[in-house]
PDB file of C-alpha atoms in Angstrom:
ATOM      1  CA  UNK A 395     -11.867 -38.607  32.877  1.00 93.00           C
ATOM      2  CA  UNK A 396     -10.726 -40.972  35.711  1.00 94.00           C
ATOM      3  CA  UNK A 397      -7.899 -40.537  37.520  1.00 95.00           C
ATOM      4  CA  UNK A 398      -5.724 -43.084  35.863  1.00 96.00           C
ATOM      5  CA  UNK A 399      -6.368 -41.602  32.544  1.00 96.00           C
ATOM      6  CA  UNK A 400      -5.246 -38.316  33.933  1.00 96.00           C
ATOM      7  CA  UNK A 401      -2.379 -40.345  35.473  1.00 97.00           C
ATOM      8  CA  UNK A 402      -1.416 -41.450  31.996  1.00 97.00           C
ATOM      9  CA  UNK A 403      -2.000 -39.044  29.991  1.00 97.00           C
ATOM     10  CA  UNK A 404       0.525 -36.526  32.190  1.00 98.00           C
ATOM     11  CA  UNK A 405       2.515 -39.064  32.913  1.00 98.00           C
ATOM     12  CA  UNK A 406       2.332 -38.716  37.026  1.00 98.00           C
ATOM     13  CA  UNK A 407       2.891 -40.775  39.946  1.00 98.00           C
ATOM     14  CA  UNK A 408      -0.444 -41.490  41.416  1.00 97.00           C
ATOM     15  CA  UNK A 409      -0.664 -41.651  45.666  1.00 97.00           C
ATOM     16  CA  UNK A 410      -4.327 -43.249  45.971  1.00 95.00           C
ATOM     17  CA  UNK A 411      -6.284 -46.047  47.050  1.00 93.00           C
ATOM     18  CA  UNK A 412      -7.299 -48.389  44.285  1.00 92.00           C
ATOM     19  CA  UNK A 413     -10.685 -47.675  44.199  1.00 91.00           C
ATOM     20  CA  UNK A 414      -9.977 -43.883  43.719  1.00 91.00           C
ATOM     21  CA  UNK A 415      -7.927 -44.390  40.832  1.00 94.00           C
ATOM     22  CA  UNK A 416     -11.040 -45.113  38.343  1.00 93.00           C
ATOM     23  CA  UNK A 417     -14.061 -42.981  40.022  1.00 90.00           C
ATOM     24  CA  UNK A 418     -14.519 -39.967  37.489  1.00 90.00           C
ATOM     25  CA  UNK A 419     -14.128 -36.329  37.394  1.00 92.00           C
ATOM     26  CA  UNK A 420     -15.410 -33.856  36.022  1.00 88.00           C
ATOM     27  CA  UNK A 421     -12.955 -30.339  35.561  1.00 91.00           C
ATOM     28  CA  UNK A 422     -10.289 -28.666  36.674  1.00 94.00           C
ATOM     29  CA  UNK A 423      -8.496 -25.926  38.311  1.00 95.00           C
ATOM     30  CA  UNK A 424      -4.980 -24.651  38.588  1.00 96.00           C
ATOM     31  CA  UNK A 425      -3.783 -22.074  40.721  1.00 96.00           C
ATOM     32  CA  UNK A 426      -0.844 -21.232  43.642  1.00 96.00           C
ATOM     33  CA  UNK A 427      -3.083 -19.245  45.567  1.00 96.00           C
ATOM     34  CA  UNK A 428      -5.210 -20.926  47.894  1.00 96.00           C
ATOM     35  CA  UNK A 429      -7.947 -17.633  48.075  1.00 96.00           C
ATOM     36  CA  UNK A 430      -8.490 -18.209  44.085  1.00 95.00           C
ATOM     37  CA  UNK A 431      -9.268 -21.751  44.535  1.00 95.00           C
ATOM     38  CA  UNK A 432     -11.779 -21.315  47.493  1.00 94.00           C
ATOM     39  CA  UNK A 433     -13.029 -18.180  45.720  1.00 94.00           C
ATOM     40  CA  UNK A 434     -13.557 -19.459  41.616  1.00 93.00           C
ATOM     41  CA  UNK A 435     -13.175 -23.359  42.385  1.00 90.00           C
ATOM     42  CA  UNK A 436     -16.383 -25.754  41.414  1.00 78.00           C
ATOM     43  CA  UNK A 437     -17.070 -28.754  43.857  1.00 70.00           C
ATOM     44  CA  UNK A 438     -15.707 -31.820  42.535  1.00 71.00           C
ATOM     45  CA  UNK A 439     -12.781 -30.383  40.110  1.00 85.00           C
ATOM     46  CA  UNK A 440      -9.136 -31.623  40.477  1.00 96.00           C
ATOM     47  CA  UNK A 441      -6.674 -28.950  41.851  1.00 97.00           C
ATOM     48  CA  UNK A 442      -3.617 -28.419  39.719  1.00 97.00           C
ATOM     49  CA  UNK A 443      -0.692 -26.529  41.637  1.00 98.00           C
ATOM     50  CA  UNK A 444       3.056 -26.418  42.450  1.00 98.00           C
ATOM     51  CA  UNK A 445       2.079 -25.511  46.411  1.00 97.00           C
ATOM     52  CA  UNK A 446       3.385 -28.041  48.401  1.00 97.00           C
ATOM     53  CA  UNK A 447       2.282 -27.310  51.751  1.00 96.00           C
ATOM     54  CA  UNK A 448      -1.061 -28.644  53.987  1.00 97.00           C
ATOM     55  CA  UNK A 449      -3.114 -26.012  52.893  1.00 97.00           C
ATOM     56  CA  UNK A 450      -3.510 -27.803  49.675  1.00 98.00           C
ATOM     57  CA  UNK A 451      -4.686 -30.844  50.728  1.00 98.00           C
ATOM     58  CA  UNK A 452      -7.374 -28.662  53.228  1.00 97.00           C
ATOM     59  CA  UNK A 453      -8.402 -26.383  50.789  1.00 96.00           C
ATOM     60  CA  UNK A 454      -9.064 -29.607  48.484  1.00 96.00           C
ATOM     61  CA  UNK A 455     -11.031 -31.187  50.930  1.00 96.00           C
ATOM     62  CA  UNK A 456     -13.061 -28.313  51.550  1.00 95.00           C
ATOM     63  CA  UNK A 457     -14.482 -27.924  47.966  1.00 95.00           C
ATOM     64  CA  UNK A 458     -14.918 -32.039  48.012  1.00 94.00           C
ATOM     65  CA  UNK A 459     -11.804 -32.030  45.650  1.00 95.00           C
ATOM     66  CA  UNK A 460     -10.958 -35.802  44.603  1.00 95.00           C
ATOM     67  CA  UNK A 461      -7.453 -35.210  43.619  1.00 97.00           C
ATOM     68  CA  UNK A 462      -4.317 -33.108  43.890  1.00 98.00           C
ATOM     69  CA  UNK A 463      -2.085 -32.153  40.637  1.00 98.00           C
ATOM     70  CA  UNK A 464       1.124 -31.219  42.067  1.00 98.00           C
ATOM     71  CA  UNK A 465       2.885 -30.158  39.168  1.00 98.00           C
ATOM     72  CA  UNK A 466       6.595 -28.443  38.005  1.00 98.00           C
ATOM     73  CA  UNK A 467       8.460 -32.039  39.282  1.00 98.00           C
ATOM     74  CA  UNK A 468       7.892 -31.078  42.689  1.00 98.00           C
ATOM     75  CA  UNK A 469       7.615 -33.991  45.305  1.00 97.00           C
ATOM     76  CA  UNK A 470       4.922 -34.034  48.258  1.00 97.00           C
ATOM     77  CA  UNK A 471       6.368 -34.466  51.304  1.00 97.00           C
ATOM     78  CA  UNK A 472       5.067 -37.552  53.853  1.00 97.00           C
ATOM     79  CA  UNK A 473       2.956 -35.426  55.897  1.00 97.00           C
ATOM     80  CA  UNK A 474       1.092 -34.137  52.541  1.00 98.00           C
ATOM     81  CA  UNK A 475       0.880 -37.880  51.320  1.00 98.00           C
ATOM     82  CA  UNK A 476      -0.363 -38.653  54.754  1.00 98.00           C
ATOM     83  CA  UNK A 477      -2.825 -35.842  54.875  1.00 98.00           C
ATOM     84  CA  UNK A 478      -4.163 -36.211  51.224  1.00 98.00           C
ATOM     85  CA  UNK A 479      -4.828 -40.264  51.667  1.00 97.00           C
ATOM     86  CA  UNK A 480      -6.355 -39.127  55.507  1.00 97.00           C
ATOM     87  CA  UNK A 481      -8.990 -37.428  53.355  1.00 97.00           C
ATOM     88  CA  UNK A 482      -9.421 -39.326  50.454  1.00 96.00           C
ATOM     89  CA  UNK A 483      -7.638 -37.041  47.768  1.00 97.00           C
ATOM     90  CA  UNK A 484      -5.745 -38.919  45.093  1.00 97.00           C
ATOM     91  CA  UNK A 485      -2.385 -36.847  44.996  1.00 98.00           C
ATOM     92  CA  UNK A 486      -0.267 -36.720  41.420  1.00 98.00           C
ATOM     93  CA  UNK A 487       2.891 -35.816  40.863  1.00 98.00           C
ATOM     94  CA  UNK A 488       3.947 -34.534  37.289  1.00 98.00           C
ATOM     95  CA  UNK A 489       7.085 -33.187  35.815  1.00 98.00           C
ATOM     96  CA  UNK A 490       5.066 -30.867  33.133  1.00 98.00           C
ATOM     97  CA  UNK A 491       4.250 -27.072  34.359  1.00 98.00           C
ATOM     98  CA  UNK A 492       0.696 -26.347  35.025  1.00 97.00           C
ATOM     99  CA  UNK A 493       0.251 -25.032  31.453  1.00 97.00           C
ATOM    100  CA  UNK A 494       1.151 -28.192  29.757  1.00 98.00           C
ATOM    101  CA  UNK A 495      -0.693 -30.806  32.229  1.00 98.00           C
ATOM    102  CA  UNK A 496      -3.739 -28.082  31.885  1.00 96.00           C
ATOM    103  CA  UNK A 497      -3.605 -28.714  28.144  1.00 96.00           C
ATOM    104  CA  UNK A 498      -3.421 -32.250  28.012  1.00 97.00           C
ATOM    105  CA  UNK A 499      -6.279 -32.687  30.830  1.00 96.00           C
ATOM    106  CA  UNK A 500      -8.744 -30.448  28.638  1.00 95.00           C
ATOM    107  CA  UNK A 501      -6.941 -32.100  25.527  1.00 95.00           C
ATOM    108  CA  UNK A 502      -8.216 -35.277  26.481  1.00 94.00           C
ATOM    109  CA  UNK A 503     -11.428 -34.035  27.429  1.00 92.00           C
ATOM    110  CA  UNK A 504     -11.836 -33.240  31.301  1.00 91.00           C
ATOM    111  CA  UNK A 505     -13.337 -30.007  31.529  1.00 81.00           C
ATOM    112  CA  UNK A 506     -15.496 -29.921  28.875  1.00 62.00           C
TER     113      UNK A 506
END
């Protein structure tokens, strides 16, 4: 699933680089705790979470992450943005909890 279907299909606001928006990924992960993500993680997956401080974007980028689910309506602040486009990590921005954008990511077949 690309990141523009993912985009779409959670309806988010996508902070990217147009040629980010169509590479594609492969699974996914949610969690608010950093040490789950580092520990249980696979390279490559898309982080969902409702964290919005640098360690996201760091822990991302150290498990070559391509993109950043920030989920619950929460907003990234600049220096996130900043950070996140810095290191190549598409960052979303949904309104649906981590449950529901989980669903409709494996729902439309990432993950599987």
């Amino acid at each position: 699933m690309t990141i523009r279907e993912m985009a779409e299909r959670i309806q988010a606001v996508v902070y990217a680089e147009p040629e980010q928006i169509d590479e594609d990924l492969c699974g996914a992960f949610g969690s608010d705790m950093m040490s789950d993500v580092l520990a249980f993680a696979e390279n490559r997956d898309v982080l969902l979470t409702g964290l919005l401080n640098p360690q996201i974007v760091r822990t991302a980028h150290m498990l070559d992450m391509r993109a950043i689910i920030i989920v619950r309506g929460k907003t990234a602040a600049d220096e996130i943005k900043r950070l996140a486009a810095e290191n190549h990590i598409a960052l979303l921005e949904t309104k649906l909890s981590m449950y529901e954008a989980s669903g409709k990511l494996y729902e439309g077949g990432l993950g599987r």
